[in-house]
Amino acid sequence: MFNRFETRSLLALVFLYATRMLGLFMVLPVLALFAPQYAGSTTFWVGVALGVYGLTQGLLQIPFGLLSDRLGRKPILMAGMLLFILGSMIAALADSMFWMIVGRALQGTGAVSSVIMALLSDLTREQNRTKAMAAVGGSIGASFAIAMVLGPVVASIWGLSAIFWITAGLGLAGIAVVAGLPNPKSQVSGQAVIPVPRMIGDVLGDRELTRLNFGIFVLHFAQMATWVAVPVVLEQVVGFPRSQHWWLYLATMGGGFALMVPFLWYGETRRKMKPVFVGAVAVLTAAEVVLLMSGSTLPQIFAGLLLFFMAFNLLEASLPSLLSKQSPAGVKGTAMGVYSSCQFFGAFCGGLAGGAVAHYFGLQAVFVLSLLGAAVWLLVASRMAVPRHLSSMTLAMKNGESLDSSQFVGVVAGVRDVINIPEQKLIYVKVDEQRFDRAHFEAVLGRPLASS
């Protein structure tokens, strides 16, 4: 159970993460519709404006995390939020696509996701950390769902600039939240939560992690490219007024979430994550086929969006879980850093490519582009190994001890990996909880494990 301090810290950081993502997501369903009001607007530049925040996010995630280890979490969080607010204000005041793109790029320079996760790790105990991370992850999905409904409502009443003013206001609220948090010295930095440059090569060389990183790239590529086309197709091809888009997104998002929950439960509880995961990629592929063939038929577009959101929600929820299971002990922070960068680069490339394809080949070609990406991912995902159901233990080094993995791996039931991190005086142990022989491990270790 969380104590009072942990609960207060968790709520504050979930609010900070969720409101920031809410502001970024709200423009997705409306930017393509309102872009003609801005000087120099073309479909290509709409795609760039949608995706450019992903470029700056992807480039700065790891540097911001490393700086927070050196300078402290709160100063870097404050700096990142100020950049985010500045970008939101520039986008709100923009009268051309050039300044819209500048504003969106500056929003992305507030790349504090890894810093938020690091501070959350600093402020929670080991036994509560996984639940805390899951709460933050869940807030991303909730932000996306709310944004898809709220964005069209706000823009139809007050215009696109109102979304950016609201985003700036949420950023100011986030700064107030950060000001009230403690600024602890890093307790579980480095390999636990912050990417370590010397370990990036190890992560990139891991075949299973590469499959997952490719997957999150394609997922956000397809998300951003698809939303270059969907709002415009709804209004200009189907004749569905923009003021009513919100209820279509509400129905398809809600329906997609309801449809994905049983599959996620089945995959996790029955250890069937591979077929569920591959099936979700197949559903994403099918969604793009349905959207491509929908023409001007609203019910078919509804079906395509329902399938898209079902697949997106399921994949967005399962990818981080699979990454955690596949990451070697002690390098989860680096693995997550590479994963997050791939996610943001996918958003950038999806916006850029989607805008270019729509500009030169038409809106329907965007669905072909996303379909090709999903089809390649389906082939890659089908070859993935069956996920290991492992968890990590963190041990404090006692008097400079160092554990030899050969003493445990293959000797103690359930132990899969042991990594010593002398710089942090920590030892990471990866175990299969269903097979882990705790008593034998303690006997070989020579001391009891700390009770959690």
GROMACS .gro file of C-alpha atoms in nm:
model
  452
    1MET     CA    1   0.000   0.000   0.000
    2PHE     CA    2   0.109   0.356  -0.067
    3ASN     CA    3   0.172   0.572   0.237
    4ARG     CA    4   0.040   0.929   0.251
    5PHE     CA    5   0.359   1.085   0.115
    6GLU     CA    6   0.373   0.838  -0.177
    7THR     CA    7   0.006   0.893  -0.258
    8ARG     CA    8   0.048   1.272  -0.265
    9SER     CA    9   0.360   1.246  -0.483
   10LEU     CA   10   0.197   0.997  -0.720
   11LEU     CA   11  -0.115   1.210  -0.767
   12ALA     CA   12   0.095   1.519  -0.835
   13LEU     CA   13   0.315   1.349  -1.094
   14VAL     CA   14   0.023   1.172  -1.263
   15PHE     CA   15  -0.148   1.512  -1.293
   16LEU     CA   16   0.169   1.663  -1.439
   17TYR     CA   17   0.216   1.384  -1.693
   18ALA     CA   18  -0.151   1.355  -1.789
   19THR     CA   19  -0.221   1.726  -1.838
   20ARG     CA   20   0.092   1.768  -2.047
   21MET     CA   21  -0.008   1.480  -2.275
   22LEU     CA   22  -0.367   1.607  -2.285
   23GLY     CA   23  -0.247   1.935  -2.432
   24LEU     CA   24  -0.036   1.758  -2.694
   25PHE     CA   25  -0.312   1.516  -2.794
   26MET     CA   26  -0.600   1.766  -2.821
   27VAL     CA   27  -0.472   1.903  -3.152
   28LEU     CA   28  -0.474   1.563  -3.325
   29PRO     CA   29  -0.840   1.552  -3.433
   30VAL     CA   30  -0.865   1.923  -3.525
   31LEU     CA   31  -0.539   2.063  -3.663
   32ALA     CA   32  -0.600   1.937  -4.017
   33LEU     CA   33  -0.947   2.096  -4.015
   34PHE     CA   34  -0.841   2.442  -3.894
   35ALA     CA   35  -0.507   2.458  -4.079
   36PRO     CA   36  -0.647   2.644  -4.386
   37GLN     CA   37  -0.688   2.949  -4.160
   38TYR     CA   38  -0.308   2.977  -4.132
   39ALA     CA   39  -0.089   3.139  -4.397
   40GLY     CA   40   0.124   2.896  -4.593
   41SER     CA   41  -0.089   2.596  -4.500
   42THR     CA   42  -0.065   2.281  -4.711
   43THR     CA   43  -0.137   1.919  -4.624
   44PHE     CA   44   0.237   1.857  -4.605
   45TRP     CA   45   0.294   2.131  -4.348
   46VAL     CA   46  -0.006   2.007  -4.149
   47GLY     CA   47   0.170   1.673  -4.117
   48VAL     CA   48   0.492   1.845  -4.008
   49ALA     CA   49   0.303   2.051  -3.747
   50LEU     CA   50   0.135   1.739  -3.612
   51GLY     CA   51   0.454   1.537  -3.583
   52VAL     CA   52   0.734   1.786  -3.515
   53TYR     CA   53   0.691   1.773  -3.138
   54GLY     CA   54   0.793   1.408  -3.164
   55LEU     CA   55   1.128   1.504  -3.319
   56THR     CA   56   1.228   1.737  -3.036
   57GLN     CA   57   1.086   1.499  -2.773
   58GLY     CA   58   1.284   1.209  -2.915
   59LEU     CA   59   1.609   1.405  -2.935
   60LEU     CA   60   1.590   1.546  -2.580
   61GLN     CA   61   1.444   1.263  -2.368
   62ILE     CA   62   1.780   1.107  -2.282
   63PRO     CA   63   1.974   1.436  -2.232
   64PHE     CA   64   1.704   1.569  -1.998
   65GLY     CA   65   1.711   1.249  -1.795
   66LEU     CA   66   2.089   1.261  -1.760
   67LEU     CA   67   2.082   1.630  -1.666
   68SER     CA   68   1.827   1.558  -1.393
   69ASP     CA   69   2.075   1.311  -1.240
   70ARG     CA   70   2.337   1.585  -1.224
   71LEU     CA   71   2.132   1.898  -1.149
   72GLY     CA   72   1.832   1.756  -0.967
   73ARG     CA   73   1.482   1.660  -1.083
   74LYS     CA   74   1.291   1.979  -0.999
   75PRO     CA   75   1.512   2.230  -1.185
   76ILE     CA   76   1.497   2.022  -1.503
   77LEU     CA   77   1.121   1.969  -1.465
   78MET     CA   78   1.072   2.344  -1.423
   79ALA     CA   79   1.285   2.422  -1.728
   80GLY     CA   80   1.102   2.164  -1.936
   81MET     CA   81   0.759   2.292  -1.836
   82LEU     CA   82   0.859   2.652  -1.913
   83LEU     CA   83   0.967   2.547  -2.263
   84PHE     CA   84   0.637   2.360  -2.303
   85ILE     CA   85   0.439   2.670  -2.198
   86LEU     CA   86   0.641   2.895  -2.430
   87GLY     CA   87   0.574   2.662  -2.722
   88SER     CA   88   0.202   2.651  -2.640
   89MET     CA   89   0.183   3.031  -2.633
   90ILE     CA   90   0.364   3.067  -2.965
   91ALA     CA   91   0.125   2.815  -3.125
   92ALA     CA   92  -0.176   2.999  -2.974
   93LEU     CA   93  -0.058   3.330  -3.124
   94ALA     CA   94   0.049   3.183  -3.458
   95ASP     CA   95  -0.098   3.324  -3.778
   96SER     CA   96   0.103   3.105  -4.015
   97MET     CA   97   0.204   2.741  -4.038
   98PHE     CA   98   0.566   2.844  -3.984
   99TRP     CA   99   0.494   2.976  -3.635
  100MET     CA  100   0.259   2.686  -3.564
  101ILE     CA  101   0.545   2.447  -3.638
  102VAL     CA  102   0.785   2.652  -3.424
  103GLY     CA  103   0.538   2.639  -3.135
  104ARG     CA  104   0.482   2.265  -3.167
  105ALA     CA  105   0.858   2.202  -3.184
  106LEU     CA  106   0.909   2.409  -2.867
  107GLN     CA  107   0.632   2.215  -2.694
  108GLY     CA  108   0.835   1.903  -2.766
  109THR     CA  109   1.152   2.048  -2.613
  110GLY     CA  110   0.982   2.013  -2.275
  111ALA     CA  111   1.092   1.649  -2.287
  112VAL     CA  112   1.047   1.567  -1.920
  113SER     CA  113   0.883   1.223  -1.938
  114SER     CA  114   1.195   1.040  -1.819
  115VAL     CA  115   1.250   1.302  -1.547
  116ILE     CA  116   0.895   1.252  -1.417
  117MET     CA  117   0.951   0.877  -1.406
  118ALA     CA  118   1.283   0.925  -1.227
  119LEU     CA  119   1.131   1.154  -0.965
  120LEU     CA  120   0.847   0.908  -0.916
  121SER     CA  121   1.106   0.638  -0.853
  122ASP     CA  122   1.286   0.863  -0.605
  123LEU     CA  123   0.964   0.927  -0.411
  124THR     CA  124   0.822   0.573  -0.394
  125ARG     CA  125   0.941   0.257  -0.225
  126GLU     CA  126   1.061  -0.037  -0.433
  127GLN     CA  127   0.755  -0.250  -0.360
  128ASN     CA  128   0.520   0.024  -0.484
  129ARG     CA  129   0.719   0.137  -0.786
  130THR     CA  130   0.560  -0.090  -1.045
  131LYS     CA  131   0.210   0.016  -0.939
  132ALA     CA  132   0.314   0.381  -0.952
  133MET     CA  133   0.458   0.343  -1.303
  134ALA     CA  134   0.140   0.166  -1.412
  135ALA     CA  135  -0.069   0.457  -1.283
  136VAL     CA  136   0.134   0.702  -1.492
  137GLY     CA  137   0.102   0.473  -1.795
  138GLY     CA  138  -0.273   0.452  -1.747
  139SER     CA  139  -0.297   0.830  -1.734
  140ILE     CA  140  -0.154   0.849  -2.087
  141GLY     CA  141  -0.437   0.637  -2.224
  142ALA     CA  142  -0.694   0.839  -2.032
  143SER     CA  143  -0.543   1.165  -2.162
  144PHE     CA  144  -0.562   1.041  -2.519
  145ALA     CA  145  -0.927   0.939  -2.481
  146ILE     CA  146  -1.028   1.270  -2.321
  147ALA     CA  147  -0.829   1.472  -2.575
  148MET     CA  148  -0.996   1.306  -2.874
  149VAL     CA  149  -1.335   1.422  -2.741
  150LEU     CA  150  -1.239   1.753  -2.580
  151GLY     CA  151  -1.026   1.881  -2.870
  152PRO     CA  152  -1.311   1.899  -3.126
  153VAL     CA  153  -1.548   2.055  -2.868
  154VAL     CA  154  -1.304   2.330  -2.766
  155ALA     CA  155  -1.196   2.406  -3.123
  156SER     CA  156  -1.553   2.423  -3.257
  157ILE     CA  157  -1.656   2.673  -2.988
  158TRP     CA  158  -1.346   2.890  -2.939
  159GLY     CA  159  -1.113   2.800  -3.225
  160LEU     CA  160  -0.782   2.614  -3.249
  161SER     CA  161  -0.586   2.878  -3.055
  162ALA     CA  162  -0.801   2.806  -2.748
  163ILE     CA  163  -0.654   2.457  -2.730
  164PHE     CA  164  -0.303   2.600  -2.703
  165TRP     CA  165  -0.407   2.857  -2.441
  166ILE     CA  166  -0.564   2.577  -2.236
  167THR     CA  167  -0.245   2.376  -2.281
  168ALA     CA  168  -0.036   2.671  -2.155
  169GLY     CA  169  -0.267   2.703  -1.854
  170LEU     CA  170  -0.227   2.333  -1.776
  171GLY     CA  171   0.149   2.384  -1.799
  172LEU     CA  172   0.133   2.664  -1.540
  173ALA     CA  173  -0.071   2.437  -1.313
  174GLY     CA  174   0.197   2.174  -1.363
  175ILE     CA  175   0.468   2.416  -1.249
  176ALA     CA  176   0.269   2.486  -0.933
  177VAL     CA  177   0.248   2.112  -0.872
  178VAL     CA  178   0.623   2.067  -0.923
  179ALA     CA  179   0.697   2.355  -0.683
  180GLY     CA  180   0.519   2.166  -0.407
  181LEU     CA  181   0.718   1.846  -0.451
  182PRO     CA  182   1.040   1.762  -0.265
  183ASN     CA  183   1.370   1.758  -0.452
  184PRO     CA  184   1.542   1.443  -0.327
  185LYS     CA  185   1.890   1.335  -0.415
  186SER     CA  186   1.871   1.061  -0.677
  187GLN     CA  187   1.802   0.727  -0.510
  188VAL     CA  188   1.741   0.490  -0.803
  189SER     CA  189   1.886   0.668  -1.101
  190GLY     CA  190   2.109   0.529  -1.371
  191GLN     CA  191   2.012   0.188  -1.502
  192ALA     CA  192   1.688   0.177  -1.302
  193VAL     CA  193   1.506   0.468  -1.466
  194ILE     CA  194   1.743   0.694  -1.665
  195PRO     CA  195   1.906   0.580  -1.992
  196VAL     CA  196   2.281   0.520  -1.968
  197PRO     CA  197   2.463   0.598  -2.297
  198ARG     CA  198   2.714   0.314  -2.268
  199MET     CA  199   2.427   0.063  -2.249
  200ILE     CA  200   2.233   0.190  -2.554
  201GLY     CA  201   2.434  -0.038  -2.784
  202ASP     CA  202   2.336  -0.340  -2.573
  203VAL     CA  203   1.969  -0.247  -2.600
  204LEU     CA  204   1.988  -0.186  -2.976
  205GLY     CA  205   2.161  -0.522  -3.020
  206ASP     CA  206   1.883  -0.714  -2.845
  207ARG     CA  207   1.662  -0.869  -3.114
  208GLU     CA  208   1.346  -0.889  -2.906
  209LEU     CA  209   1.378  -0.533  -2.776
  210THR     CA  210   1.438  -0.415  -3.135
  211ARG     CA  211   1.110  -0.577  -3.240
  212LEU     CA  212   0.926  -0.391  -2.965
  213ASN     CA  213   1.099  -0.062  -3.048
  214PHE     CA  214   1.005  -0.105  -3.413
  215GLY     CA  215   0.649  -0.175  -3.300
  216ILE     CA  216   0.608   0.145  -3.098
  217PHE     CA  217   0.760   0.340  -3.387
  218VAL     CA  218   0.503   0.198  -3.632
  219LEU     CA  219   0.214   0.241  -3.388
  220HIS     CA  220   0.275   0.613  -3.345
  221PHE     CA  221   0.368   0.650  -3.712
  222ALA     CA  222   0.025   0.510  -3.803
  223GLN     CA  223  -0.149   0.719  -3.536
  224MET     CA  224  -0.004   1.046  -3.659
  225ALA     CA  225  -0.037   0.968  -4.031
  226THR     CA  226  -0.396   0.850  -3.992
  227TRP     CA  227  -0.494   1.174  -3.821
  228VAL     CA  228  -0.358   1.379  -4.107
  229ALA     CA  229  -0.642   1.227  -4.312
  230VAL     CA  230  -0.933   1.117  -4.090
  231PRO     CA  231  -1.071   1.459  -3.982
  232VAL     CA  232  -1.060   1.594  -4.338
  233VAL     CA  233  -1.217   1.279  -4.485
  234LEU     CA  234  -1.499   1.302  -4.230
  235GLU     CA  235  -1.577   1.665  -4.312
  236GLN     CA  236  -1.498   1.696  -4.682
  237VAL     CA  237  -1.569   1.347  -4.817
  238VAL     CA  238  -1.839   1.214  -4.585
  239GLY     CA  239  -1.995   1.555  -4.515
  240PHE     CA  240  -1.989   1.498  -4.139
  241PRO     CA  241  -1.979   1.841  -3.967
  242ARG     CA  242  -1.676   1.908  -3.749
  243SER     CA  243  -1.894   2.016  -3.456
  244GLN     CA  244  -2.015   1.656  -3.429
  245HIS     CA  245  -1.681   1.479  -3.460
  246TRP     CA  246  -1.646   1.456  -3.082
  247TRP     CA  247  -1.927   1.204  -3.036
  248LEU     CA  248  -1.788   0.980  -3.313
  249TYR     CA  249  -1.451   0.975  -3.138
  250LEU     CA  250  -1.619   0.922  -2.801
  251ALA     CA  251  -1.815   0.623  -2.928
  252THR     CA  252  -1.524   0.461  -3.111
  253MET     CA  253  -1.270   0.528  -2.834
  254GLY     CA  254  -1.505   0.395  -2.565
  255GLY     CA  255  -1.601   0.095  -2.775
  256GLY     CA  256  -1.239   0.020  -2.863
  257PHE     CA  257  -1.136   0.034  -2.498
  258ALA     CA  258  -1.420  -0.199  -2.393
  259LEU     CA  259  -1.329  -0.447  -2.665
  260MET     CA  260  -0.958  -0.456  -2.578
  261VAL     CA  261  -0.990  -0.511  -2.200
  262PRO     CA  262  -1.088  -0.883  -2.215
  263PHE     CA  263  -0.800  -0.959  -2.452
  264LEU     CA  264  -0.546  -0.778  -2.232
  265TRP     CA  265  -0.675  -0.965  -1.924
  266TYR     CA  266  -0.663  -1.298  -2.107
  267GLY     CA  267  -0.311  -1.240  -2.238
  268GLU     CA  268  -0.165  -1.140  -1.901
  269THR     CA  269  -0.346  -1.391  -1.679
  270ARG     CA  270  -0.320  -1.692  -1.913
  271ARG     CA  271   0.030  -1.611  -2.037
  272LYS     CA  272  -0.093  -1.575  -2.393
  273MET     CA  273   0.053  -1.234  -2.465
  274LYS     CA  274   0.215  -1.333  -2.793
  275PRO     CA  275  -0.107  -1.440  -2.972
  276VAL     CA  276  -0.295  -1.146  -2.820
  277PHE     CA  277  -0.021  -0.903  -2.921
  278VAL     CA  278   0.013  -1.036  -3.275
  279GLY     CA  279  -0.365  -1.040  -3.304
  280ALA     CA  280  -0.376  -0.671  -3.205
  281VAL     CA  281  -0.127  -0.584  -3.480
  282ALA     CA  282  -0.348  -0.776  -3.723
  283VAL     CA  283  -0.650  -0.572  -3.606
  284LEU     CA  284  -0.452  -0.251  -3.663
  285THR     CA  285  -0.376  -0.369  -4.016
  286ALA     CA  286  -0.744  -0.452  -4.071
  287ALA     CA  287  -0.845  -0.108  -3.941
  288GLU     CA  288  -0.634   0.064  -4.206
  289VAL     CA  289  -0.787  -0.162  -4.474
  290VAL     CA  290  -1.140  -0.068  -4.360
  291LEU     CA  291  -1.053   0.304  -4.353
  292LEU     CA  292  -0.894   0.278  -4.699
  293MET     CA  293  -1.205   0.113  -4.846
  294SER     CA  294  -1.460   0.326  -4.661
  295GLY     CA  295  -1.497   0.593  -4.929
  296SER     CA  296  -1.775   0.828  -4.818
  297THR     CA  297  -1.956   0.573  -4.602
  298LEU     CA  298  -1.984   0.686  -4.238
  299PRO     CA  299  -2.070   0.343  -4.090
  300GLN     CA  300  -1.758   0.194  -4.248
  301ILE     CA  301  -1.540   0.478  -4.118
  302PHE     CA  302  -1.699   0.419  -3.776
  303ALA     CA  303  -1.601   0.050  -3.800
  304GLY     CA  304  -1.247   0.139  -3.908
  305LEU     CA  305  -1.201   0.381  -3.618
  306LEU     CA  306  -1.346   0.129  -3.373
  307LEU     CA  307  -1.092  -0.131  -3.486
  308PHE     CA  308  -0.813   0.129  -3.484
  309PHE     CA  309  -0.880   0.237  -3.125
  310MET     CA  310  -0.922  -0.120  -3.007
  311ALA     CA  311  -0.582  -0.212  -3.152
  312PHE     CA  312  -0.415   0.114  -3.044
  313ASN     CA  313  -0.531   0.086  -2.681
  314LEU     CA  314  -0.431  -0.279  -2.657
  315LEU     CA  315  -0.089  -0.226  -2.812
  316GLU     CA  316  -0.021   0.094  -2.615
  317ALA     CA  317  -0.094  -0.095  -2.293
  318SER     CA  318   0.093  -0.416  -2.376
  319LEU     CA  319   0.413  -0.282  -2.536
  320PRO     CA  320   0.561  -0.133  -2.213
  321SER     CA  321   0.472  -0.451  -2.025
  322LEU     CA  322   0.646  -0.665  -2.287
  323LEU     CA  323   0.946  -0.433  -2.281
  324SER     CA  324   0.976  -0.467  -1.905
  325LYS     CA  325   0.961  -0.847  -1.933
  326GLN     CA  326   1.221  -0.865  -2.210
  327SER     CA  327   1.469  -0.608  -2.069
  328PRO     CA  328   1.784  -0.758  -1.916
  329ALA     CA  329   1.829  -0.691  -1.545
  330GLY     CA  330   1.969  -0.349  -1.463
  331VAL     CA  331   1.913  -0.182  -1.802
  332LYS     CA  332   1.540  -0.111  -1.789
  333GLY     CA  333   1.596   0.266  -1.779
  334THR     CA  334   1.807   0.253  -2.094
  335ALA     CA  335   1.559   0.021  -2.265
  336MET     CA  336   1.272   0.257  -2.180
  337GLY     CA  337   1.473   0.557  -2.302
  338VAL     CA  338   1.534   0.398  -2.642
  339TYR     CA  339   1.170   0.286  -2.654
  340SER     CA  340   1.041   0.637  -2.578
  341SER     CA  341   1.269   0.789  -2.841
  342CYS     CA  342   1.138   0.541  -3.100
  343GLN     CA  343   0.782   0.633  -3.000
  344PHE     CA  344   0.839   1.005  -3.053
  345PHE     CA  345   1.039   0.958  -3.373
  346GLY     CA  346   0.751   0.747  -3.500
  347ALA     CA  347   0.510   1.033  -3.435
  348PHE     CA  348   0.739   1.274  -3.620
  349CYS     CA  349   0.793   1.047  -3.920
  350GLY     CA  350   0.421   0.962  -3.933
  351GLY     CA  351   0.323   1.328  -3.946
  352LEU     CA  352   0.592   1.412  -4.200
  353ALA     CA  353   0.526   1.115  -4.429
  354GLY     CA  354   0.148   1.136  -4.387
  355GLY     CA  355   0.148   1.504  -4.482
  356ALA     CA  356   0.372   1.446  -4.783
  357VAL     CA  357   0.167   1.152  -4.911
  358ALA     CA  358  -0.162   1.338  -4.863
  359HIS     CA  359  -0.021   1.643  -5.041
  360TYR     CA  360   0.110   1.457  -5.346
  361PHE     CA  361  -0.117   1.151  -5.372
  362GLY     CA  362  -0.438   1.235  -5.185
  363LEU     CA  363  -0.594   1.150  -4.850
  364GLN     CA  364  -0.671   0.784  -4.926
  365ALA     CA  365  -0.302   0.721  -4.995
  366VAL     CA  366  -0.232   0.800  -4.628
  367PHE     CA  367  -0.425   0.489  -4.529
  368VAL     CA  368  -0.218   0.287  -4.778
  369LEU     CA  369   0.098   0.421  -4.611
  370SER     CA  370  -0.023   0.326  -4.263
  371LEU     CA  371  -0.140  -0.012  -4.394
  372LEU     CA  372   0.205  -0.090  -4.532
  373GLY     CA  373   0.367  -0.001  -4.200
  374ALA     CA  374   0.123  -0.217  -4.004
  375ALA     CA  375   0.167  -0.509  -4.244
  376VAL     CA  376   0.546  -0.502  -4.203
  377TRP     CA  377   0.501  -0.486  -3.825
  378LEU     CA  378   0.268  -0.787  -3.840
  379LEU     CA  379   0.541  -0.986  -4.012
  380VAL     CA  380   0.801  -0.874  -3.756
  381ALA     CA  381   0.571  -0.937  -3.456
  382SER     CA  382   0.481  -1.287  -3.576
  383ARG     CA  383   0.845  -1.389  -3.530
  384MET     CA  384   0.881  -1.261  -3.175
  385ALA     CA  385   0.974  -1.503  -2.898
  386VAL     CA  386   0.714  -1.598  -2.641
  387PRO     CA  387   0.748  -1.328  -2.370
  388ARG     CA  388   0.917  -1.423  -2.047
  389HIS     CA  389   0.710  -1.355  -1.737
  390LEU     CA  390   0.985  -1.219  -1.519
  391SER     CA  391   1.019  -0.953  -1.251
  392SER     CA  392   1.318  -0.764  -1.112
  393MET     CA  393   1.449  -0.752  -0.756
  394THR     CA  394   1.685  -0.479  -0.640
  395LEU     CA  395   1.933  -0.566  -0.364
  396ALA     CA  396   2.158  -0.327  -0.175
  397MET     CA  397   2.526  -0.428  -0.184
  398LYS     CA  398   2.655  -0.512   0.161
  399ASN     CA  399   3.017  -0.412   0.230
  400GLY     CA  400   3.114  -0.403  -0.134
  401GLU     CA  401   2.985  -0.755  -0.213
  402SER     CA  402   2.953  -0.862  -0.577
  403LEU     CA  403   2.740  -1.156  -0.689
  404ASP     CA  404   2.865  -1.402  -0.947
  405SER     CA  405   2.574  -1.485  -1.179
  406SER     CA  406   2.705  -1.841  -1.220
  407GLN     CA  407   2.625  -1.898  -0.849
  408PHE     CA  408   2.257  -1.835  -0.915
  409VAL     CA  409   2.161  -1.871  -1.283
  410GLY     CA  410   2.098  -2.239  -1.351
  411VAL     CA  411   2.153  -2.317  -0.981
  412VAL     CA  412   1.866  -2.145  -0.800
  413ALA     CA  413   1.528  -2.218  -0.953
  414GLY     CA  414   1.370  -1.916  -1.121
  415VAL     CA  415   1.681  -1.691  -1.133
  416ARG     CA  416   1.744  -1.574  -1.491
  417ASP     CA  417   1.993  -1.287  -1.465
  418VAL     CA  418   2.216  -1.110  -1.211
  419ILE     CA  419   2.387  -0.773  -1.273
  420ASN     CA  420   2.610  -0.584  -1.028
  421ILE     CA  421   2.613  -0.202  -1.037
  422PRO     CA  422   2.899  -0.103  -0.802
  423GLU     CA  423   2.861   0.271  -0.876
  424GLN     CA  424   2.513   0.263  -0.721
  425LYS     CA  425   2.586  -0.013  -0.468
  426LEU     CA  426   2.295  -0.208  -0.614
  427ILE     CA  427   2.243  -0.559  -0.752
  428TYR     CA  428   1.963  -0.633  -1.001
  429VAL     CA  429   1.821  -0.986  -1.013
  430LYS     CA  430   1.570  -1.102  -1.276
  431VAL     CA  431   1.348  -1.387  -1.158
  432ASP     CA  432   1.055  -1.598  -1.273
  433GLU     CA  433   0.823  -1.548  -0.975
  434GLN     CA  434   0.632  -1.872  -1.032
  435ARG     CA  435   0.952  -2.078  -1.012
  436PHE     CA  436   1.164  -1.865  -0.780
  437ASP     CA  437   1.306  -2.058  -0.484
  438ARG     CA  438   1.344  -1.779  -0.230
  439ALA     CA  439   1.485  -1.998   0.047
  440HIS     CA  440   1.756  -2.144  -0.180
  441PHE     CA  441   1.844  -1.796  -0.307
  442GLU     CA  442   1.883  -1.665   0.048
  443ALA     CA  443   2.099  -1.965   0.138
  444VAL     CA  444   2.336  -1.904  -0.154
  445LEU     CA  445   2.330  -1.527  -0.090
  446GLY     CA  446   2.416  -1.584   0.274
  447ARG     CA  447   2.157  -1.343   0.412
  448PRO     CA  448   1.779  -1.297   0.408
  449LEU     CA  449   1.614  -1.074   0.148
  450ALA     CA  450   1.458  -0.755   0.276
  451SER     CA  451   1.086  -0.798   0.333
  452SER     CA  452   0.864  -0.603   0.091
   0.00000   0.00000   0.00000
